[in-house]
Structures are given as C-alpha cells and as structure tokens.
XYZ file of C-alpha atoms in Angstrom:
721
model
C -114.022 -123.181 -79.231
C -114.325 -120.111 -77.556
C -114.518 -119.742 -74.170
C -117.787 -117.224 -75.111
C -119.233 -119.213 -77.879
C -122.168 -116.656 -78.647
C -119.715 -113.448 -78.219
C -119.577 -111.829 -81.943
C -116.665 -111.461 -83.526
C -114.711 -108.333 -83.858
C -114.619 -106.778 -86.860
C -110.683 -107.572 -87.219
C -111.950 -111.136 -86.335
C -114.500 -111.391 -89.092
C -112.410 -109.719 -91.791
C -109.547 -112.519 -91.138
C -112.904 -114.958 -90.755
C -113.201 -114.176 -94.156
C -109.772 -114.463 -95.931
C -109.704 -118.071 -94.183
C -112.336 -118.986 -95.690
C -111.815 -118.031 -99.038
C -108.367 -118.899 -98.841
C -109.052 -122.596 -97.596
C -111.965 -123.371 -99.859
C -109.683 -123.101 -102.661
C -109.020 -125.649 -104.311
C -106.166 -125.327 -106.537
C -104.269 -122.261 -107.503
C -105.238 -119.670 -110.218
C -109.316 -121.037 -109.524
C -111.722 -118.489 -107.895
C -114.413 -121.146 -107.149
C -114.753 -124.234 -105.239
C -115.783 -127.283 -105.137
C -116.145 -128.059 -101.921
C -120.327 -128.430 -101.664
C -120.387 -126.685 -98.240
C -120.814 -122.583 -99.377
C -118.520 -119.966 -98.286
C -121.346 -118.669 -96.341
C -122.025 -121.718 -94.904
C -118.853 -121.256 -93.457
C -118.770 -118.082 -92.188
C -122.280 -118.437 -90.356
C -121.303 -121.164 -88.365
C -117.772 -119.485 -87.566
C -119.222 -116.124 -87.436
C -122.495 -116.115 -86.018
C -122.934 -119.390 -83.933
C -119.391 -119.723 -83.105
C -119.849 -123.408 -83.715
C -121.591 -124.169 -80.679
C -125.150 -124.197 -82.289
C -127.029 -125.396 -85.266
C -127.791 -123.513 -88.701
C -130.690 -123.487 -90.887
C -129.574 -125.023 -93.825
C -130.889 -124.737 -97.574
C -130.139 -128.068 -99.419
C -130.253 -128.438 -102.797
C -130.672 -132.152 -104.186
C -128.861 -133.288 -107.358
C -131.354 -132.317 -110.075
C -131.968 -136.322 -110.714
C -133.334 -136.581 -107.254
C -136.448 -135.941 -105.957
C -136.249 -134.034 -102.665
C -137.833 -136.600 -101.171
C -135.205 -139.277 -101.770
C -132.350 -136.818 -100.784
C -134.981 -136.629 -97.099
C -134.348 -140.810 -96.918
C -131.184 -140.303 -97.896
C -129.820 -137.657 -95.248
C -132.101 -140.182 -92.433
C -129.902 -143.626 -93.402
C -126.438 -141.355 -93.498
C -127.379 -140.298 -89.923
C -128.703 -143.651 -88.688
C -125.302 -144.445 -87.654
C -124.132 -141.712 -85.783
C -123.696 -141.768 -82.364
C -126.597 -141.877 -79.487
C -125.518 -138.265 -78.011
C -126.185 -137.288 -81.717
C -129.431 -135.067 -81.990
C -131.202 -136.477 -84.940
C -131.344 -133.675 -87.997
C -134.670 -131.646 -88.512
C -135.557 -131.873 -91.876
C -138.225 -129.544 -93.905
C -139.340 -129.987 -97.456
C -140.838 -127.598 -100.209
C -141.010 -128.764 -103.782
C -137.388 -128.014 -104.565
C -135.053 -127.731 -101.403
C -134.938 -129.431 -97.694
C -134.966 -126.883 -95.142
C -132.362 -129.111 -91.802
C -131.149 -127.331 -88.526
C -127.827 -129.181 -88.289
C -125.062 -128.704 -85.798
C -121.252 -128.198 -87.606
C -120.678 -131.785 -86.575
C -124.219 -133.001 -87.986
C -123.443 -131.111 -91.351
C -120.358 -132.480 -91.686
C -121.885 -136.171 -92.072
C -124.030 -135.274 -95.441
C -120.381 -134.910 -96.879
C -120.642 -138.431 -98.198
C -123.447 -137.684 -99.996
C -122.259 -135.115 -102.469
C -120.312 -135.355 -105.801
C -117.112 -133.533 -103.999
C -117.044 -136.757 -101.742
C -117.820 -138.936 -104.627
C -114.931 -137.805 -107.057
C -112.624 -136.865 -104.211
C -113.044 -139.143 -101.256
C -114.531 -142.666 -102.379
C -111.918 -143.437 -105.052
C -109.838 -143.934 -102.159
C -111.118 -147.441 -101.491
C -107.034 -148.104 -99.567
C -107.986 -144.769 -97.136
C -106.906 -146.088 -93.670
C -108.943 -144.027 -91.038
C -106.989 -144.988 -88.242
C -104.758 -141.990 -89.822
C -107.617 -139.698 -89.149
C -107.781 -140.943 -85.783
C -104.467 -140.960 -84.161
C -103.693 -138.380 -81.731
C -100.310 -137.329 -83.868
C -102.396 -136.274 -86.843
C -104.375 -134.044 -84.489
C -101.075 -132.724 -82.857
C -99.714 -132.029 -85.916
C -102.917 -130.046 -87.197
C -103.202 -127.861 -84.670
C -99.853 -127.041 -84.771
C -99.841 -125.862 -88.639
C -103.195 -124.485 -88.249
C -101.755 -122.185 -85.416
C -98.682 -121.702 -87.381
C -100.906 -120.396 -90.811
C -102.981 -117.658 -88.638
C -100.094 -115.440 -87.845
C -99.984 -113.310 -90.658
C -102.055 -111.903 -93.673
C -99.564 -114.098 -95.831
C -99.932 -117.362 -94.184
C -103.559 -117.260 -93.895
C -103.502 -116.365 -98.037
C -101.522 -120.100 -97.853
C -103.590 -122.053 -94.786
C -105.140 -124.449 -97.856
C -101.270 -126.014 -97.523
C -102.489 -127.155 -94.051
C -103.876 -130.593 -95.361
C -100.716 -131.231 -97.464
C -98.448 -130.257 -94.328
C -99.938 -132.538 -92.112
C -99.889 -135.206 -94.093
C -96.294 -135.292 -94.804
C -95.820 -134.997 -91.743
C -97.402 -138.469 -90.048
C -97.342 -140.121 -93.862
C -93.827 -138.915 -94.755
C -93.735 -136.220 -97.781
C -95.134 -138.086 -101.223
C -94.916 -134.614 -103.729
C -98.098 -133.132 -105.321
C -101.330 -135.371 -104.028
C -102.937 -136.886 -107.028
C -106.205 -136.378 -108.467
C -107.310 -140.007 -107.300
C -105.528 -141.340 -104.860
C -105.220 -141.720 -101.084
C -102.823 -139.502 -100.050
C -105.072 -136.503 -102.276
C -107.973 -137.669 -100.366
C -106.592 -137.539 -96.812
C -105.373 -133.993 -97.582
C -108.898 -132.799 -98.614
C -110.190 -134.184 -95.369
C -107.494 -132.783 -93.472
C -107.974 -129.540 -95.293
C -111.855 -129.388 -94.395
C -110.951 -130.100 -90.801
C -108.267 -127.127 -90.858
C -111.147 -124.992 -91.839
C -112.976 -126.037 -88.539
C -110.224 -125.538 -86.173
C -108.821 -122.255 -88.078
C -111.881 -120.455 -87.269
C -112.858 -121.920 -84.271
C -109.628 -119.956 -82.874
C -110.770 -116.563 -84.049
C -111.034 -114.465 -80.988
C -109.382 -116.860 -79.235
C -106.049 -115.651 -77.982
C -103.096 -116.979 -75.323
C -103.805 -113.569 -73.271
C -107.928 -114.508 -73.044
C -107.823 -118.287 -71.598
C -103.896 -118.453 -71.083
C -101.530 -120.995 -73.327
C -102.583 -124.027 -71.641
C -106.112 -123.818 -72.501
C -105.493 -122.589 -75.902
C -103.315 -125.255 -76.875
C -105.707 -128.475 -75.295
C -108.302 -126.508 -76.951
C -106.646 -126.794 -80.186
C -106.016 -130.180 -79.250
C -109.885 -131.018 -78.502
C -111.118 -129.362 -81.337
C -108.719 -131.507 -84.159
C -109.581 -134.696 -82.877
C -113.365 -134.041 -82.743
C -113.171 -132.761 -86.266
C -110.620 -135.252 -87.330
C -112.673 -138.586 -85.936
C -115.831 -137.312 -87.584
C -114.347 -137.632 -90.698
C -113.164 -140.729 -90.382
C -117.127 -141.984 -89.222
C -118.038 -140.484 -92.440
C -115.810 -142.577 -94.676
C -116.101 -145.579 -92.277
C -120.390 -145.372 -92.870
C -119.924 -144.475 -96.490
C -117.563 -147.144 -97.085
C -120.090 -150.057 -95.090
C -123.059 -148.945 -97.064
C -121.971 -146.255 -99.865
C -124.661 -143.760 -101.267
C -127.362 -145.351 -103.370
C -126.694 -148.543 -101.477
C -128.929 -150.059 -99.548
C -128.516 -150.006 -95.511
C -128.105 -153.753 -93.591
C -131.109 -155.155 -92.522
C -132.016 -153.231 -89.358
C -130.936 -150.246 -90.401
C -132.479 -147.486 -92.219
C -132.589 -147.663 -96.144
C -131.840 -145.483 -98.850
C -134.824 -145.456 -101.531
C -134.125 -148.119 -104.651
C -135.352 -144.679 -106.394
C -131.540 -143.159 -105.856
C -129.419 -144.066 -108.826
C -125.890 -145.220 -107.370
C -124.166 -143.210 -109.719
C -125.795 -140.211 -108.858
C -124.979 -138.147 -105.293
C -128.197 -136.853 -103.941
C -126.773 -133.975 -102.614
C -125.620 -131.320 -104.587
C -125.056 -128.374 -102.454
C -125.433 -126.879 -98.965
C -126.179 -123.476 -98.547
C -127.183 -121.144 -95.871
C -131.059 -120.428 -96.104
C -130.802 -117.026 -96.618
C -132.971 -114.574 -94.189
C -135.104 -112.213 -96.253
C -135.554 -108.293 -95.046
C -138.481 -105.923 -96.347
C -137.281 -103.306 -99.087
C -138.838 -100.485 -97.230
C -151.541 -90.401 -102.838
C -150.305 -88.951 -105.022
C -148.294 -91.455 -106.505
C -151.164 -92.561 -107.783
C -151.006 -89.593 -110.291
C -147.430 -89.760 -110.778
C -147.793 -93.018 -112.594
C -151.158 -91.878 -114.653
C -153.396 -94.875 -112.667
C -156.126 -92.258 -112.048
C -156.071 -91.362 -115.652
C -155.983 -94.658 -116.943
C -159.385 -95.540 -114.560
C -161.308 -92.659 -115.756
C -160.704 -93.445 -119.471
C -160.606 -97.579 -119.444
C -162.383 -97.509 -116.042
C -161.844 -101.471 -115.194
C -160.281 -101.205 -111.661
C -158.361 -104.570 -111.594
C -162.133 -105.907 -111.246
C -161.818 -109.959 -113.095
C -158.137 -110.341 -111.579
C -156.020 -111.376 -108.626
C -152.978 -110.946 -107.067
C -150.977 -112.717 -104.943
C -148.600 -110.542 -102.058
C -145.796 -112.364 -100.657
C -145.211 -110.552 -97.621
C -145.628 -110.307 -93.582
C -149.382 -110.526 -94.235
C -152.318 -107.543 -95.375
C -155.468 -107.356 -92.800
C -157.971 -108.345 -94.115
C -160.264 -106.609 -91.658
C -158.912 -103.224 -92.982
C -161.865 -101.059 -94.076
C -159.866 -100.275 -97.320
C -160.394 -104.054 -98.811
C -164.104 -104.741 -98.079
C -166.100 -105.130 -100.920
C -168.285 -102.291 -102.486
C -170.566 -102.151 -104.673
C -169.021 -99.515 -107.274
C -170.822 -96.494 -109.043
C -170.824 -98.266 -111.976
C -173.093 -101.381 -110.766
C -170.433 -103.744 -111.022
C -170.716 -106.471 -109.938
C -171.695 -107.487 -106.201
C -169.972 -110.506 -104.157
C -171.549 -114.004 -105.438
C -172.989 -112.205 -108.868
C -171.432 -111.940 -112.353
C -171.289 -108.608 -114.627
C -173.550 -107.987 -117.303
C -170.757 -108.872 -119.533
C -169.195 -112.192 -118.331
C -165.843 -112.193 -115.955
C -162.955 -112.023 -118.051
C -160.984 -113.776 -115.398
C -162.757 -117.002 -115.407
C -164.391 -117.063 -118.780
C -167.962 -117.145 -117.312
C -170.293 -115.627 -120.294
C -173.504 -113.504 -119.225
C -176.179 -115.284 -117.600
C -174.353 -119.249 -117.239
C -174.772 -118.358 -113.706
C -176.278 -115.391 -112.792
C -176.170 -114.759 -109.271
C -174.025 -117.643 -108.575
C -170.883 -118.451 -106.721
C -167.545 -117.645 -108.606
C -165.201 -121.199 -108.638
C -162.418 -119.566 -108.815
C -163.421 -117.648 -105.654
C -161.911 -119.585 -101.992
C -163.306 -117.107 -99.690
C -166.345 -118.876 -98.303
C -168.088 -115.428 -97.289
C -168.246 -114.665 -101.128
C -170.405 -117.871 -102.153
C -173.250 -116.831 -99.839
C -175.557 -114.196 -100.915
C -176.516 -113.942 -97.425
C -173.605 -112.476 -96.777
C -174.000 -109.332 -98.913
C -175.765 -107.101 -96.389
C -173.006 -107.770 -94.155
C -173.134 -103.322 -93.953
C -173.021 -103.152 -90.325
C -169.526 -103.612 -90.526
C -166.976 -102.681 -92.673
C -163.519 -104.321 -91.017
C -165.441 -107.843 -90.698
C -162.445 -109.817 -92.773
C -165.554 -111.940 -94.562
C -166.232 -109.032 -96.780
C -162.687 -108.470 -97.179
C -161.436 -108.495 -100.937
C -158.281 -110.917 -99.482
C -159.687 -113.946 -100.558
C -157.452 -116.299 -98.548
C -154.629 -116.296 -95.995
C -152.297 -118.803 -96.591
C -149.532 -118.647 -93.271
C -146.101 -120.557 -94.987
C -144.262 -119.777 -92.004
C -145.803 -123.271 -90.479
C -144.408 -124.906 -93.449
C -140.719 -125.881 -91.821
C -142.533 -127.301 -88.945
C -145.105 -128.862 -90.118
C -143.182 -130.734 -93.024
C -140.429 -131.558 -90.146
C -143.000 -132.665 -87.204
C -142.101 -129.897 -85.404
C -145.347 -127.525 -84.474
C -145.490 -125.639 -82.032
C -148.032 -125.783 -79.403
C -149.326 -122.556 -79.699
C -150.064 -123.115 -83.875
C -151.684 -126.623 -82.522
C -154.058 -124.761 -80.185
C -155.181 -122.989 -83.291
C -155.660 -125.616 -85.498
C -157.424 -127.261 -82.307
C -159.861 -124.065 -82.656
C -160.859 -124.041 -85.826
C -163.719 -125.985 -87.338
C -162.547 -129.669 -87.796
C -159.652 -129.124 -85.128
C -159.261 -132.644 -84.448
C -158.946 -133.688 -87.843
C -156.604 -130.425 -88.827
C -154.372 -132.098 -86.164
C -154.452 -135.632 -87.347
C -153.410 -134.842 -90.639
C -150.528 -132.336 -89.552
C -149.027 -135.455 -87.507
C -149.314 -137.429 -90.944
C -147.543 -134.812 -93.093
C -143.820 -134.971 -91.995
C -144.585 -139.362 -91.586
C -145.231 -139.359 -95.368
C -142.266 -137.171 -96.247
C -140.087 -139.728 -94.516
C -141.668 -142.326 -96.314
C -140.047 -140.435 -99.349
C -143.366 -139.475 -100.965
C -143.859 -136.216 -102.341
C -145.230 -132.448 -101.641
C -148.776 -132.509 -101.423
C -150.226 -129.191 -101.358
C -154.203 -129.992 -100.793
C -153.315 -131.666 -97.508
C -151.255 -128.710 -96.035
C -153.592 -126.299 -97.077
C -156.529 -126.498 -94.457
C -153.127 -126.189 -92.164
C -151.571 -123.443 -93.237
C -155.214 -121.230 -93.896
C -155.511 -118.590 -91.526
C -159.294 -118.477 -91.126
C -160.859 -114.764 -91.615
C -163.725 -115.986 -88.918
C -164.406 -112.804 -86.789
C -163.520 -113.103 -83.635
C -160.733 -115.551 -84.322
C -159.195 -113.566 -87.338
C -155.393 -113.150 -86.728
C -154.229 -109.526 -88.189
C -150.573 -109.474 -88.834
C -148.026 -108.271 -86.345
C -145.797 -106.548 -89.581
C -147.000 -103.672 -91.023
C -145.520 -103.645 -94.199
C -147.562 -106.532 -96.499
C -150.803 -104.526 -95.578
C -149.268 -101.019 -96.499
C -147.744 -102.922 -99.527
C -151.285 -104.305 -100.154
C -152.708 -101.067 -99.954
C -150.752 -99.156 -102.726
C -152.199 -102.079 -105.149
C -155.332 -102.463 -103.607
C -156.722 -99.909 -101.330
C -160.087 -98.943 -101.864
C -161.548 -97.036 -98.815
C -164.390 -94.600 -100.723
C -165.505 -91.835 -98.104
C -168.895 -91.955 -99.653
C -169.419 -95.193 -98.205
C -169.598 -93.003 -94.854
C -171.559 -90.208 -95.750
C -174.115 -91.616 -97.485
C -174.794 -93.475 -93.640
C -174.646 -90.036 -91.909
C -171.330 -91.554 -90.379
C -168.473 -89.608 -89.671
C -165.299 -89.685 -91.826
C -162.374 -91.950 -90.157
C -159.618 -89.591 -89.237
C -157.417 -91.078 -92.329
C -160.028 -89.649 -94.413
C -159.938 -86.256 -93.115
C -157.866 -85.307 -95.948
C -158.402 -86.178 -99.185
C -161.894 -88.194 -98.446
C -160.909 -91.321 -100.534
C -157.430 -93.538 -99.519
C -157.241 -95.130 -102.951
C -154.677 -97.693 -104.542
C -153.734 -98.386 -108.456
C -156.803 -101.294 -108.312
C -159.551 -100.576 -105.897
C -161.606 -103.494 -107.066
C -158.445 -106.373 -107.400
C -158.968 -108.972 -105.234
C -155.352 -109.913 -103.818
C -154.464 -113.312 -102.258
C -151.751 -113.075 -98.409
C -149.009 -115.090 -98.767
C -147.394 -114.551 -95.079
C -143.770 -115.802 -95.415
C -142.498 -113.024 -92.635
C -143.806 -114.345 -88.761
C -144.451 -112.344 -86.282
C -141.376 -111.106 -85.307
C -140.721 -110.336 -88.482
C -138.193 -113.082 -89.758
C -138.181 -114.236 -93.513
C -136.081 -116.525 -94.973
C -135.602 -118.536 -98.401
C -137.316 -121.542 -97.841
C -140.429 -120.333 -96.825
C -140.039 -117.803 -99.862
C -139.918 -120.829 -102.137
C -142.481 -122.154 -100.877
C -145.368 -119.733 -101.271
C -144.153 -119.406 -104.703
C -144.220 -122.780 -105.578
C -147.713 -123.230 -104.114
C -149.036 -120.198 -106.533
C -147.705 -122.410 -109.512
C -150.061 -125.451 -108.084
C -153.088 -123.294 -107.872
C -152.739 -122.419 -111.076
C -151.995 -125.720 -112.565
C -154.964 -127.353 -110.379
C -157.403 -125.514 -112.054
C -158.747 -125.197 -115.547
C -158.524 -121.634 -115.370
C -155.925 -119.240 -114.159
C -156.523 -118.392 -110.451
C -153.547 -116.306 -109.385
C -152.511 -114.081 -112.778
C -149.740 -112.169 -110.762
C -147.729 -111.478 -107.650
C -145.956 -108.417 -105.813
C -142.532 -109.648 -103.572
C -141.217 -106.469 -101.681
C -138.632 -108.372 -100.309
C -134.783 -109.159 -100.407
C -132.133 -111.181 -99.935
C -128.660 -110.506 -100.264
C -127.006 -112.523 -103.259
C -124.036 -114.573 -102.106
C -121.599 -114.979 -105.233
C -119.011 -117.557 -103.668
C -122.687 -119.715 -103.493
C -124.472 -119.487 -106.392
C -124.652 -117.437 -110.671
C -126.570 -114.060 -110.132
C -129.618 -114.980 -110.911
C -129.291 -118.871 -110.421
C -130.006 -118.488 -106.556
C -133.188 -121.229 -105.616
C -135.723 -117.740 -104.762
C -134.388 -116.406 -108.533
C -135.047 -119.438 -110.411
C -138.246 -120.426 -108.849
C -139.479 -116.374 -109.980
C -138.520 -117.601 -113.589
C -140.114 -121.208 -113.452
C -143.439 -119.037 -112.192
C -143.187 -116.271 -115.368
C -142.846 -119.711 -117.392
C -146.211 -120.880 -115.962
C -148.021 -117.640 -116.859
C -147.727 -115.556 -113.953
C -146.388 -111.775 -113.893
C -143.888 -111.636 -110.979
C -143.397 -108.467 -109.715
C -140.225 -107.586 -107.792
C -138.443 -104.718 -105.780
C -134.568 -104.138 -106.799
C -133.794 -103.424 -103.386
C -132.777 -100.755 -100.663
C -129.175 -100.632 -101.169
C -128.060 -98.070 -103.270
C -126.404 -95.999 -100.303
C -123.864 -96.928 -97.894
C -124.867 -95.338 -94.848
C -121.749 -96.837 -92.998
C -119.438 -95.483 -95.718
C -120.960 -92.530 -95.753
C -120.822 -91.407 -91.959
C -116.868 -91.967 -92.282
C -116.306 -90.218 -95.488
C -116.967 -87.547 -97.750
C -119.630 -88.660 -100.802
C -118.657 -91.939 -102.654
C -121.159 -93.787 -100.559
C -123.075 -94.550 -103.596
C -123.790 -97.727 -104.559
C -123.470 -99.579 -108.295
C -124.738 -103.404 -108.932
C -126.298 -103.240 -105.717
C -129.969 -105.027 -106.644
C -130.926 -108.118 -104.353
C -132.611 -110.935 -105.274
C -135.069 -111.981 -106.266
C -134.561 -108.814 -108.403
C -131.872 -110.457 -109.915
C -134.135 -113.553 -111.609
C -133.888 -112.419 -115.513
C -138.017 -113.158 -116.131
C -139.363 -111.176 -112.905
C -140.005 -107.307 -113.266
C -137.621 -105.386 -111.372
C -138.545 -101.798 -109.933
C -136.623 -99.205 -108.602
C -137.767 -96.153 -106.504
C -138.314 -92.255 -107.768
C -139.779 -89.215 -105.965
C -143.733 -89.990 -105.196
C -144.449 -86.262 -107.427
C -141.686 -85.362 -109.088
C -139.646 -87.711 -110.520
C -138.338 -86.155 -113.542
C -136.648 -83.153 -111.192
C -135.489 -85.634 -108.315
C -134.722 -88.885 -110.225
C -134.220 -91.923 -109.056
C -134.068 -92.064 -104.728
C -131.146 -92.226 -103.312
C -131.835 -95.563 -101.555
C -132.771 -97.086 -104.861
C -130.650 -100.455 -105.387
C -128.548 -99.683 -109.574
C -127.966 -102.100 -111.781
C -126.359 -104.042 -113.987
C -126.738 -107.589 -112.190
C -123.742 -109.009 -111.528
C -123.549 -111.160 -114.312
C -123.872 -107.974 -116.882
C -127.397 -108.236 -117.741
C -129.747 -104.454 -117.748
C -131.771 -104.133 -114.662
C -133.986 -102.845 -112.820
C -136.598 -102.773 -115.838
C -138.464 -99.783 -114.463
C -138.865 -97.224 -111.303
C -142.157 -96.293 -109.231
C -142.885 -93.739 -106.642
C -141.368 -95.240 -103.407
C -140.537 -92.308 -101.177
C -142.993 -90.955 -98.776
C -145.929 -93.051 -99.803
C -148.726 -92.874 -97.623
C -150.454 -96.312 -97.360
C -152.932 -98.767 -95.465
C -151.556 -100.572 -91.617
C -152.956 -102.885 -89.852
C -156.633 -102.119 -87.434
C -157.699 -99.437 -90.032
C -155.061 -97.242 -90.014
C -152.514 -95.600 -92.345
C -149.036 -94.865 -92.357
C -146.256 -93.355 -94.524
C -143.356 -95.261 -95.659
C -140.284 -95.266 -98.635
C -138.054 -97.891 -100.115
C -138.724 -100.241 -103.038
C -141.332 -102.285 -101.748
C -143.804 -99.482 -101.988
C -142.537 -99.233 -105.798
C -143.072 -102.385 -106.754
C -146.905 -102.751 -106.094
C -146.895 -99.167 -107.991
C -146.106 -101.189 -111.017
C -147.687 -104.500 -110.040
C -151.173 -102.749 -109.919
C -150.316 -100.918 -113.813
C -149.922 -104.242 -115.108
C -153.101 -105.478 -113.746
C -154.924 -102.588 -114.768
C -153.310 -103.683 -118.327
C -154.646 -107.686 -117.639
C -158.407 -106.618 -117.090
C -158.678 -104.115 -119.767
C -156.925 -107.043 -121.899
C -158.195 -110.320 -120.570
C -156.168 -111.775 -123.825
C -152.825 -111.191 -122.107
C -153.512 -113.168 -118.838
C -151.300 -116.438 -118.984
C -148.271 -113.968 -121.059
C -146.225 -112.138 -118.508
C -143.376 -112.034 -121.071
C -145.977 -109.614 -123.336
C -147.194 -107.820 -120.155
C -142.854 -106.812 -119.237
C -142.271 -105.870 -122.879
C -145.643 -103.374 -122.738
C -144.570 -102.127 -119.519
C -140.776 -101.499 -120.648
C -141.615 -100.286 -124.074
C -144.655 -97.954 -123.082
C -142.287 -95.917 -119.737
C -141.589 -92.441 -119.523
C -137.180 -91.693 -119.869
C -136.553 -89.513 -116.978
C -133.526 -88.850 -118.234
C -131.362 -90.567 -116.159
C -128.740 -93.530 -117.140
C -130.312 -97.166 -117.301
C -128.367 -98.653 -114.469
C -130.569 -96.277 -112.530
C -134.202 -95.847 -114.093
C -134.576 -98.997 -116.393
C -136.366 -97.969 -118.839
C -137.934 -94.979 -116.927
C -140.979 -94.720 -115.190
C -144.012 -96.686 -115.526
C -147.026 -95.537 -117.014
C -150.650 -96.554 -117.079
C -152.037 -94.196 -119.466
C -149.470 -95.279 -122.068
C -149.136 -98.873 -120.954
C -153.310 -99.488 -121.573
C -152.948 -96.989 -124.665
C -150.485 -99.341 -126.385
C -152.325 -102.537 -126.970
C-alpha cells in the first residue's frame, strides 16, 4: 500500500509493527499465545521487509498425521480455483516440511487448510460472503483501522476492529460466539484489519495526500476482504480433505477429513555463521601422543558453507606410524567398518564414497597435493540446489553444470522428473536426489566454496598439513607453514563429509539445513554400518518465541532426531552475548543473558560457547559468546572451547584467523571424534559421548550459564573410559 513498496520502515514504524502484530494476533484478553497459524514473524516479514509487495519464503509444517507430499497436493488443490492472474505457488520439499514462495494473498488462500479455519470458520455454514464483498464493509474496515492507529492505547485494542466492523455492517450482537456465524465473520475481518493496518505503517497524509490515503485504504480493504470471501466459497465448495469435482485437481485420498493438513506457517528463517595454540588448550596434542588415533576410522559431517577439498591440509598422506593409505586396511582392522584384518586386504572401503579412494592406482598422485581426488573430504553435496530441484525451478547455471558431468543428459532428465513425482504425492527419495546434489571432485571441474567459513571450521577439526612432506621432497615450505612447520587440527586423520547449505552469496535458510540433517539420517539408515559418526553445525538461527517453543523449532527437533539415530551433533552457541548497538549508546550493561541461538537450544546436541585460545582460566568466557540458560529454563551451553583468534584453513591453500563460537564447536567435535576413534564401542551412542565430555571438562570457575560444565578436555575425556 505504500507509494514506495520496498522503502524500509523507520525504527519507529517497525516498533509500531511489532505492537500491531502482537495486539492483532492476540485471540483473547489475558492470553500470551495466538491460535492464528500464521506466525508473527511472517506478518512482520511481509510488513517490514516486503511491504506486502513481494513473495516470502515460508516454511510450512504439516499436521503430525499428514505426510508433506499430501500437504503439497492439498495446497495445489487449494490454489486450483485461484484467478488466472495469480501465479501458482512455488513449492519445494524435504522429508518433514514444505518450502513455499508466496505473496501475501496466496498465503491467505492456505488458511482453509488449517485447524484455525476448521475450528473457527468451517462450522459457520450460514456465513454470507456477500458481507465480505460489500463496499460498506470495506469502508467500515478502513475507517476503524485508521482510528486504531492513532495512539499506543488504541493499537493495544486493535483486535476489537473485527467486532466493531461487524457491529456496524450487521448490527450489534454482543460478544461473538465461539462457533457462530458472527464469530467467524469477526475472525476474518480481524485478519483483514491486520493486513490493512500493517500496510499503512510509514504512509501519512503529508506523504501522499488525504485523497490518495483514503483511496489506498479502501483499495486494500476491498482486496483482502474479497480474497477471504473467495477462500470461504472455495472451501465450502470442496472442503479440505474432500475430492474436487471432475475436471479440477483432487486432494489425496490419504487426507483424513477430520485432519486439517497444514499445522503452522512460519518464515523460512535465515541462518548466519556463528563466526594453533588452541589445540594445546584442549590437550588434543597430548591425547594424540598418548593414544595415537588422530581420528582414523571416524567420519564427520560439516554442515556449513563448504570445504575446499583441494586444500593441501586435507590431503591423504601416509602417517609415520604406517597407518593405512587410501584403499588399504590397517593391520588390526578398521573400527569404523568392522572389517577384520585380512578379510579385504588392500581392497576398497565399502563405506567410502570417494571414487578416487577405490582405485589403488590413485595412491601415487603425489605430484599434486591440491588434487581434490586425494582429499579426506570423502564427498561434497550442495543442498542449496534442493529447493529448486524439488520445485522444478532449477536455474540454467546449475543445469549447465549437471550437463557437463558424466551422464549429464540422464541427470537432466532425472532433474525434470523429481518435481513431477513430488507433485503426484510421492515421497522424497534421496537416492534420486544424491547425484543431482553431488559436487564432483574431478580436477578442472571442481568448485571450491566461495565462502571461507566452512573450510576454516573443517581445518580446526581435521587439518593435517605437514611441513615434512615438502622438506622430504626438497620443496620449499608454503608461507602458511613458515612459522610452525605443521598446521594440525584436532583430528588430522579424520574423514569429512561436506554438506553445503550456504550459497555463493553467503545465504542459508532453515529449509536447506533441515534437508542436510535429514540426508545424514538417510545415509546411516541405508547402510548396514554407521557411515557418519558425528556432525558439526556452526551456524545460528534466531528463535522466534511467537512461532515455536524454545528447543522445539524445526531445526532443533531435527537435530534431536539425528542424535536419536546415533549421531553426535555439536552446535555453536551463537555470538550474541554482547549487544553492540546498545553498547554504543550506553555505559556498560550490554552483556546479554539467555542469548543462545538455534540449533544450540536443542536438548540433545552438545552446545558450545567460546573462550580464549590459550589462556581460558585467565580470560574466561569470550564476551561475544551466547549465554544460557535456554528460554524454557534448561542448562546450556554444555561446554566451552577456544573461539578467539583461531588460525585455520581457508580456500585455495591459504590460512586465516577468525573468531566466534563457530570456531569453538569444531574443537569439541574433534574431541568427540578422538573419543570414538579410541573407543569404537561408543559409536552410535551420542548420549554417552556427551556425558563423558561434560563430566571430564575442566572447570574455569565461571557461572554455568556462561561456561556450561567448563572447558572441553581431550586427554581427560579419553582417560575417562
């Protein structure tokens, strides 16, 4: 409704938007939660960021008794009767949720699929939609909305707009009954009022003139009321769960009539990065000398921006102790696969998906330490493609890359089938998707990540850049090794799985992260032995208290499921322990409590805060490290680890120094991996691993809400078993 749709709201207008959403979504006096299935974060995004002039990326949660494929069909049927000028919804799928790009009116057309509609609107069979289409209703709506935007006090009573409008157009009738026609009409008008009110923020008579303001209000009121009237008419003609008439799209027979398929609509939350002496701080050097594992036989997934598989710090080398080269077995067998010595001598590792490691001829590729085929990064998958793949909107650039790969024509044909299969109600099939998400490690065609964060995190966990490899060949040391000769992570022999969820512009979202977590469960479930033993997730998503309970967001629940399947999950606590904006305007008091982010709020994960890289006892917990407890009162973080001025690998054979709980988390992942390598019987028991790490931590003498149980201690953890 604004004359300049994408002009950002002023700070004052944004504050008013918060007040308006929370007042408008309040169902009854004295309640702190709303039954409206459209989350407050969704209203605010449309109003403050898009000004109702564009499409938003939304995460749709199906009812617990409904499969996402069934919800996808129901949404298609719901939009089948929309006017020709309405673009069809773009819908992508993962195992648990749908991702939809919708403008606001397309979003409103989903309301008949919700329990809110089933309880509050459907029982009112006698509701006359002509009232919603009448110009008198639109005029009354605009007038009462404008009246309620005058003061803070009137905004607080914004939910009265629906009742006042219905009183005016239909006559006073007292309080609306819970299941009557009047109550349904009040609910629908309140939804319309919130749209009109939020659209007026930032628009004044002085900016566009009184006549234009009144015209805008009336046009917005008419438009939203008519969309809601259409929703009523379409739902009455073919209730959600019932088959459409011949010639229209049918909703799946599997949809029970009593179960509304759409449970909740939330914003697809953006994610951000939670951005070597530290190895000594956690005693990884001592643990490696005493127990000599280096993480061999363990495989860890890194959910991040991507790892440069061509970095020499991740090259497979033959350690001095004569441990296995690629494609061979150690003399004592491999604890990760359970293969005893001599059963498969010199053969391929059945749990290794890197084709280069299956060919003994590749063992002598010593001429190029940056050949990604020699990497301990066993596989790279780009999950930023998933939404476009499952929606049938794959960009031309990605299709061109697929076409260049071996079997490119078959890959493109497969890509074309996937969206059609999902639209027909079939379940997501990772075996079909895997080749389309794969980033080949072929020299000359390999795509190193554009962002350095994931490579830095991976280096803290698994770098093994040995200067002796250059000196023994009479080659000069790289500049990055000039000071220390070696650059070693926590587990220099570990194998890593690169799961990319950040695109080349550094953007990530909850839908993509969920898919990566679900894929790890698929990998382990499709093999007779555990393929991925642990997962590091160094990123942050803000928790919206109006949309989900703390620790019950989609990403937190998915992390809990992954831990329940036997995978150790280590998450960064977040970097919101200090309010920079508040500090610039006040003296002190800018430290934040209860500042943990998702997925660090998940109960089952190991949540990691940050401390100084070499003097944690002196400096304590880093000022930026997010603190507990969680919003629902659980003790977090679990541990702290070095997260200040950490030097590690970055793409193209370089190193860099970074700070953040993102850097602390892979230290804990490394200790967990060392523990699994030393004691393989702990594989598949993440709860025991978490308990051992917490119980063996070193107390820094700080508050538990700051340090958790203390500084992770690799030597004590390995000695504790």
